[in-house]
Amino acid sequence: MSANSRRTAALLRDRTRANRAESRARRAAATAARRVRTGPRSLATHIIATGASLDVVAGAADALRAQARKAGIRGRAARIRRTLNGRARRVVTVYRYTVEQVAQIVATYKPRKAEYKAIRAVLAAA
């Protein structure tokens, strides 16, 4: 195999990997958007539905959670089994928020980071 064909194969492999990752992110956002339309979901799911990158989702969700506490907005409680260290499944109470509740939370949210501002704009428009 020549160096040129190895380079071409590597290029195609990298392009395929990138396309697959982008497709996975798009599919996750579309699934989250569908779920948000059908009922209450976690704040992270609402943020994923905006199409935000997955590396900022946790930080933005934490910030919105703090704003929800300040505003006194409590979502609907749900009990889930959370896997811990790959083994134990502890029962944890989580909260699910409707689109209207998220809009109320976002109304008081004043982010500083550019990514969070973009997320706020999309959530406020919804």
mmCIF file with all atom_site columns, C-alpha atoms in Angstrom:
data_model
loop_
_atom_site.group_PDB
_atom_site.id
_atom_site.type_symbol
_atom_site.label_atom_id
_atom_site.label_alt_id
_atom_site.label_comp_id
_atom_site.label_asym_id
_atom_site.label_entity_id
_atom_site.label_seq_id
_atom_site.pdbx_PDB_ins_code
_atom_site.Cartn_x
_atom_site.Cartn_y
_atom_site.Cartn_z
_atom_site.occupancy
_atom_site.B_iso_or_equiv
_atom_site.pdbx_formal_charge
_atom_site.auth_seq_id
_atom_site.auth_comp_id
_atom_site.auth_asym_id
_atom_site.auth_atom_id
_atom_site.pdbx_PDB_model_num
ATOM 1   C CA . MET A 1 1   ? 0.000   0.000  0.000  1.00 0.00 ? 1   MET A CA 1
ATOM 2   C CA . SER A 1 2   ? 1.476   3.324  -1.028 1.00 0.00 ? 2   SER A CA 1
ATOM 3   C CA . ALA A 1 3   ? 1.783   6.373  1.214  1.00 0.00 ? 3   ALA A CA 1
ATOM 4   C CA . ASN A 1 4   ? -0.740  8.212  -0.932 1.00 0.00 ? 4   ASN A CA 1
ATOM 5   C CA . SER A 1 5   ? -3.403  5.524  -0.573 1.00 0.00 ? 5   SER A CA 1
ATOM 6   C CA . ARG A 1 6   ? -2.756  5.293  3.203  1.00 0.00 ? 6   ARG A CA 1
ATOM 7   C CA . ARG A 1 7   ? -3.233  9.050  3.453  1.00 0.00 ? 7   ARG A CA 1
ATOM 8   C CA . THR A 1 8   ? -6.438  8.850  1.419  1.00 0.00 ? 8   THR A CA 1
ATOM 9   C CA . ALA A 1 9   ? -7.757  5.983  3.551  1.00 0.00 ? 9   ALA A CA 1
ATOM 10  C CA . ALA A 1 10  ? -6.983  7.934  6.744  1.00 0.00 ? 10  ALA A CA 1
ATOM 11  C CA . LEU A 1 11  ? -8.726  11.014 5.353  1.00 0.00 ? 11  LEU A CA 1
ATOM 12  C CA . LEU A 1 12  ? -11.835 9.012  4.470  1.00 0.00 ? 12  LEU A CA 1
ATOM 13  C CA . ARG A 1 13  ? -11.820 7.275  7.857  1.00 0.00 ? 13  ARG A CA 1
ATOM 14  C CA . ASP A 1 14  ? -11.535 10.601 9.706  1.00 0.00 ? 14  ASP A CA 1
ATOM 15  C CA . ARG A 1 15  ? -14.268 12.178 7.590  1.00 0.00 ? 15  ARG A CA 1
ATOM 16  C CA . THR A 1 16  ? -16.555 9.201  8.223  1.00 0.00 ? 16  THR A CA 1
ATOM 17  C CA . ARG A 1 17  ? -15.898 9.404  11.968 1.00 0.00 ? 17  ARG A CA 1
ATOM 18  C CA . ALA A 1 18  ? -16.648 13.151 12.011 1.00 0.00 ? 18  ALA A CA 1
ATOM 19  C CA . ASN A 1 19  ? -19.837 12.694 9.994  1.00 0.00 ? 19  ASN A CA 1
ATOM 20  C CA . ARG A 1 20  ? -20.965 9.923  12.319 1.00 0.00 ? 20  ARG A CA 1
ATOM 21  C CA . ALA A 1 21  ? -20.367 12.118 15.401 1.00 0.00 ? 21  ALA A CA 1
ATOM 22  C CA . GLU A 1 22  ? -22.240 15.043 13.856 1.00 0.00 ? 22  GLU A CA 1
ATOM 23  C CA . SER A 1 23  ? -25.127 12.777 12.903 1.00 0.00 ? 23  SER A CA 1
ATOM 24  C CA . ARG A 1 24  ? -25.241 11.381 16.456 1.00 0.00 ? 24  ARG A CA 1
ATOM 25  C CA . ALA A 1 25  ? -25.449 14.920 17.892 1.00 0.00 ? 25  ALA A CA 1
ATOM 26  C CA . ARG A 1 26  ? -28.179 15.930 15.429 1.00 0.00 ? 26  ARG A CA 1
ATOM 27  C CA . ARG A 1 27  ? -30.171 12.790 16.239 1.00 0.00 ? 27  ARG A CA 1
ATOM 28  C CA . ALA A 1 28  ? -29.843 13.452 19.996 1.00 0.00 ? 28  ALA A CA 1
ATOM 29  C CA . ALA A 1 29  ? -31.113 17.019 19.551 1.00 0.00 ? 29  ALA A CA 1
ATOM 30  C CA . ALA A 1 30  ? -34.061 15.874 17.412 1.00 0.00 ? 30  ALA A CA 1
ATOM 31  C CA . THR A 1 31  ? -35.009 13.159 19.904 1.00 0.00 ? 31  THR A CA 1
ATOM 32  C CA . ALA A 1 32  ? -34.768 15.618 22.804 1.00 0.00 ? 32  ALA A CA 1
ATOM 33  C CA . ALA A 1 33  ? -36.884 18.180 20.936 1.00 0.00 ? 33  ALA A CA 1
ATOM 34  C CA . ARG A 1 34  ? -39.583 15.557 20.316 1.00 0.00 ? 34  ARG A CA 1
ATOM 35  C CA . ARG A 1 35  ? -39.568 14.508 23.968 1.00 0.00 ? 35  ARG A CA 1
ATOM 36  C CA . VAL A 1 36  ? -39.767 18.116 25.177 1.00 0.00 ? 36  VAL A CA 1
ATOM 37  C CA . ARG A 1 37  ? -42.856 18.659 23.031 1.00 0.00 ? 37  ARG A CA 1
ATOM 38  C CA . THR A 1 38  ? -44.626 15.630 24.486 1.00 0.00 ? 38  THR A CA 1
ATOM 39  C CA . GLY A 1 39  ? -44.259 16.332 28.209 1.00 0.00 ? 39  GLY A CA 1
ATOM 40  C CA . PRO A 1 40  ? -42.129 17.494 31.115 1.00 0.00 ? 40  PRO A CA 1
ATOM 41  C CA . ARG A 1 41  ? -38.416 16.721 30.839 1.00 0.00 ? 41  ARG A CA 1
ATOM 42  C CA . SER A 1 42  ? -35.202 17.466 32.691 1.00 0.00 ? 42  SER A CA 1
ATOM 43  C CA . LEU A 1 43  ? -33.493 20.817 32.223 1.00 0.00 ? 43  LEU A CA 1
ATOM 44  C CA . ALA A 1 44  ? -30.601 19.056 30.488 1.00 0.00 ? 44  ALA A CA 1
ATOM 45  C CA . THR A 1 45  ? -33.031 17.564 27.942 1.00 0.00 ? 45  THR A CA 1
ATOM 46  C CA . HIS A 1 46  ? -34.509 21.008 27.252 1.00 0.00 ? 46  HIS A CA 1
ATOM 47  C CA . ILE A 1 47  ? -30.982 22.322 26.633 1.00 0.00 ? 47  ILE A CA 1
ATOM 48  C CA . ILE A 1 48  ? -30.015 19.383 24.393 1.00 0.00 ? 48  ILE A CA 1
ATOM 49  C CA . ALA A 1 49  ? -33.182 20.063 22.384 1.00 0.00 ? 49  ALA A CA 1
ATOM 50  C CA . THR A 1 50  ? -31.813 23.516 21.509 1.00 0.00 ? 50  THR A CA 1
ATOM 51  C CA . GLY A 1 51  ? -28.949 21.819 19.658 1.00 0.00 ? 51  GLY A CA 1
ATOM 52  C CA . ALA A 1 52  ? -26.298 23.008 22.131 1.00 0.00 ? 52  ALA A CA 1
ATOM 53  C CA . SER A 1 53  ? -22.996 21.147 22.210 1.00 0.00 ? 53  SER A CA 1
ATOM 54  C CA . LEU A 1 54  ? -22.877 18.423 24.830 1.00 0.00 ? 54  LEU A CA 1
ATOM 55  C CA . ASP A 1 55  ? -19.862 19.909 26.637 1.00 0.00 ? 55  ASP A CA 1
ATOM 56  C CA . VAL A 1 56  ? -21.879 22.949 27.823 1.00 0.00 ? 56  VAL A CA 1
ATOM 57  C CA . VAL A 1 57  ? -25.110 21.133 28.700 1.00 0.00 ? 57  VAL A CA 1
ATOM 58  C CA . ALA A 1 58  ? -24.177 20.243 32.301 1.00 0.00 ? 58  ALA A CA 1
ATOM 59  C CA . GLY A 1 59  ? -23.046 23.771 33.180 1.00 0.00 ? 59  GLY A CA 1
ATOM 60  C CA . ALA A 1 60  ? -26.093 25.422 31.647 1.00 0.00 ? 60  ALA A CA 1
ATOM 61  C CA . ALA A 1 61  ? -28.423 22.918 33.357 1.00 0.00 ? 61  ALA A CA 1
ATOM 62  C CA . ASP A 1 62  ? -26.794 23.653 36.727 1.00 0.00 ? 62  ASP A CA 1
ATOM 63  C CA . ALA A 1 63  ? -27.239 27.384 36.163 1.00 0.00 ? 63  ALA A CA 1
ATOM 64  C CA . LEU A 1 64  ? -30.920 26.944 35.219 1.00 0.00 ? 64  LEU A CA 1
ATOM 65  C CA . ARG A 1 65  ? -31.442 24.682 38.234 1.00 0.00 ? 65  ARG A CA 1
ATOM 66  C CA . ALA A 1 66  ? -30.124 27.449 40.496 1.00 0.00 ? 66  ALA A CA 1
ATOM 67  C CA . GLN A 1 67  ? -32.464 29.968 38.835 1.00 0.00 ? 67  GLN A CA 1
ATOM 68  C CA . ALA A 1 68  ? -35.409 27.585 39.295 1.00 0.00 ? 68  ALA A CA 1
ATOM 69  C CA . ARG A 1 69  ? -34.607 27.374 43.012 1.00 0.00 ? 69  ARG A CA 1
ATOM 70  C CA . LYS A 1 70  ? -34.469 31.181 43.266 1.00 0.00 ? 70  LYS A CA 1
ATOM 71  C CA . ALA A 1 71  ? -37.764 31.561 41.388 1.00 0.00 ? 71  ALA A CA 1
ATOM 72  C CA . GLY A 1 72  ? -39.424 28.867 43.500 1.00 0.00 ? 72  GLY A CA 1
ATOM 73  C CA . ILE A 1 73  ? -40.280 26.767 40.462 1.00 0.00 ? 73  ILE A CA 1
ATOM 74  C CA . ARG A 1 74  ? -40.341 23.067 41.239 1.00 0.00 ? 74  ARG A CA 1
ATOM 75  C CA . GLY A 1 75  ? -40.857 20.661 38.425 1.00 0.00 ? 75  GLY A CA 1
ATOM 76  C CA . ARG A 1 76  ? -42.747 17.425 38.674 1.00 0.00 ? 76  ARG A CA 1
ATOM 77  C CA . ALA A 1 77  ? -40.855 14.972 40.875 1.00 0.00 ? 77  ALA A CA 1
ATOM 78  C CA . ALA A 1 78  ? -39.850 11.613 39.440 1.00 0.00 ? 78  ALA A CA 1
ATOM 79  C CA . ARG A 1 79  ? -37.903 8.732  40.954 1.00 0.00 ? 79  ARG A CA 1
ATOM 80  C CA . ILE A 1 80  ? -35.139 7.106  38.943 1.00 0.00 ? 80  ILE A CA 1
ATOM 81  C CA . ARG A 1 81  ? -32.539 4.458  39.665 1.00 0.00 ? 81  ARG A CA 1
ATOM 82  C CA . ARG A 1 82  ? -29.120 6.065  39.265 1.00 0.00 ? 82  ARG A CA 1
ATOM 83  C CA . THR A 1 83  ? -26.179 3.774  38.490 1.00 0.00 ? 83  THR A CA 1
ATOM 84  C CA . LEU A 1 84  ? -23.215 4.423  40.756 1.00 0.00 ? 84  LEU A CA 1
ATOM 85  C CA . ASN A 1 85  ? -19.713 3.206  39.869 1.00 0.00 ? 85  ASN A CA 1
ATOM 86  C CA . GLY A 1 86  ? -21.241 0.866  37.304 1.00 0.00 ? 86  GLY A CA 1
ATOM 87  C CA . ARG A 1 87  ? -22.945 -1.275 39.944 1.00 0.00 ? 87  ARG A CA 1
ATOM 88  C CA . ALA A 1 88  ? -25.229 0.134  42.639 1.00 0.00 ? 88  ALA A CA 1
ATOM 89  C CA . ARG A 1 89  ? -28.551 1.541  41.535 1.00 0.00 ? 89  ARG A CA 1
ATOM 90  C CA . ARG A 1 90  ? -29.590 4.177  44.071 1.00 0.00 ? 90  ARG A CA 1
ATOM 91  C CA . VAL A 1 91  ? -33.087 5.636  43.930 1.00 0.00 ? 91  VAL A CA 1
ATOM 92  C CA . VAL A 1 92  ? -32.834 9.383  43.296 1.00 0.00 ? 92  VAL A CA 1
ATOM 93  C CA . THR A 1 93  ? -35.523 12.052 43.064 1.00 0.00 ? 93  THR A CA 1
ATOM 94  C CA . VAL A 1 94  ? -35.246 14.180 39.927 1.00 0.00 ? 94  VAL A CA 1
ATOM 95  C CA . TYR A 1 95  ? -37.438 16.982 38.599 1.00 0.00 ? 95  TYR A CA 1
ATOM 96  C CA . ARG A 1 96  ? -39.015 17.366 35.180 1.00 0.00 ? 96  ARG A CA 1
ATOM 97  C CA . TYR A 1 97  ? -40.020 20.761 33.802 1.00 0.00 ? 97  TYR A CA 1
ATOM 98  C CA . THR A 1 98  ? -42.603 21.744 31.181 1.00 0.00 ? 98  THR A CA 1
ATOM 99  C CA . VAL A 1 99  ? -41.795 24.198 28.391 1.00 0.00 ? 99  VAL A CA 1
ATOM 100 C CA . GLU A 1 100 ? -43.765 26.906 30.216 1.00 0.00 ? 100 GLU A CA 1
ATOM 101 C CA . GLN A 1 101 ? -41.809 26.374 33.440 1.00 0.00 ? 101 GLN A CA 1
ATOM 102 C CA . VAL A 1 102 ? -38.517 26.542 31.521 1.00 0.00 ? 102 VAL A CA 1
ATOM 103 C CA . ALA A 1 103 ? -39.653 29.820 29.940 1.00 0.00 ? 103 ALA A CA 1
ATOM 104 C CA . GLN A 1 104 ? -40.304 31.240 33.428 1.00 0.00 ? 104 GLN A CA 1
ATOM 105 C CA . ILE A 1 105 ? -36.873 30.085 34.614 1.00 0.00 ? 105 ILE A CA 1
ATOM 106 C CA . VAL A 1 106 ? -35.116 31.535 31.562 1.00 0.00 ? 106 VAL A CA 1
ATOM 107 C CA . ALA A 1 107 ? -36.839 34.899 32.078 1.00 0.00 ? 107 ALA A CA 1
ATOM 108 C CA . THR A 1 108 ? -34.751 35.454 35.230 1.00 0.00 ? 108 THR A CA 1
ATOM 109 C CA . TYR A 1 109 ? -31.542 33.898 33.850 1.00 0.00 ? 109 TYR A CA 1
ATOM 110 C CA . LYS A 1 110 ? -28.762 36.338 32.884 1.00 0.00 ? 110 LYS A CA 1
ATOM 111 C CA . PRO A 1 111 ? -25.805 34.314 31.562 1.00 0.00 ? 111 PRO A CA 1
ATOM 112 C CA . ARG A 1 112 ? -22.349 35.714 30.847 1.00 0.00 ? 112 ARG A CA 1
ATOM 113 C CA . LYS A 1 113 ? -20.838 33.077 28.583 1.00 0.00 ? 113 LYS A CA 1
ATOM 114 C CA . ALA A 1 114 ? -21.626 33.340 24.873 1.00 0.00 ? 114 ALA A CA 1
ATOM 115 C CA . GLU A 1 115 ? -22.727 29.683 24.638 1.00 0.00 ? 115 GLU A CA 1
ATOM 116 C CA . TYR A 1 116 ? -25.131 30.104 27.550 1.00 0.00 ? 116 TYR A CA 1
ATOM 117 C CA . LYS A 1 117 ? -26.521 33.318 26.025 1.00 0.00 ? 117 LYS A CA 1
ATOM 118 C CA . ALA A 1 118 ? -27.281 31.417 22.826 1.00 0.00 ? 118 ALA A CA 1
ATOM 119 C CA . ILE A 1 119 ? -29.015 28.662 24.804 1.00 0.00 ? 119 ILE A CA 1
ATOM 120 C CA . ARG A 1 120 ? -31.036 31.262 26.715 1.00 0.00 ? 120 ARG A CA 1
ATOM 121 C CA . ALA A 1 121 ? -32.157 32.926 23.483 1.00 0.00 ? 121 ALA A CA 1
ATOM 122 C CA . VAL A 1 122 ? -33.391 29.660 21.999 1.00 0.00 ? 122 VAL A CA 1
ATOM 123 C CA . LEU A 1 123 ? -35.153 28.578 25.204 1.00 0.00 ? 123 LEU A CA 1
ATOM 124 C CA . ALA A 1 124 ? -36.810 31.994 25.557 1.00 0.00 ? 124 ALA A CA 1
ATOM 125 C CA . ALA A 1 125 ? -38.076 31.830 21.977 1.00 0.00 ? 125 ALA A CA 1
ATOM 126 C CA . ALA A 1 126 ? -39.644 28.386 22.483 1.00 0.00 ? 126 ALA A CA 1
#
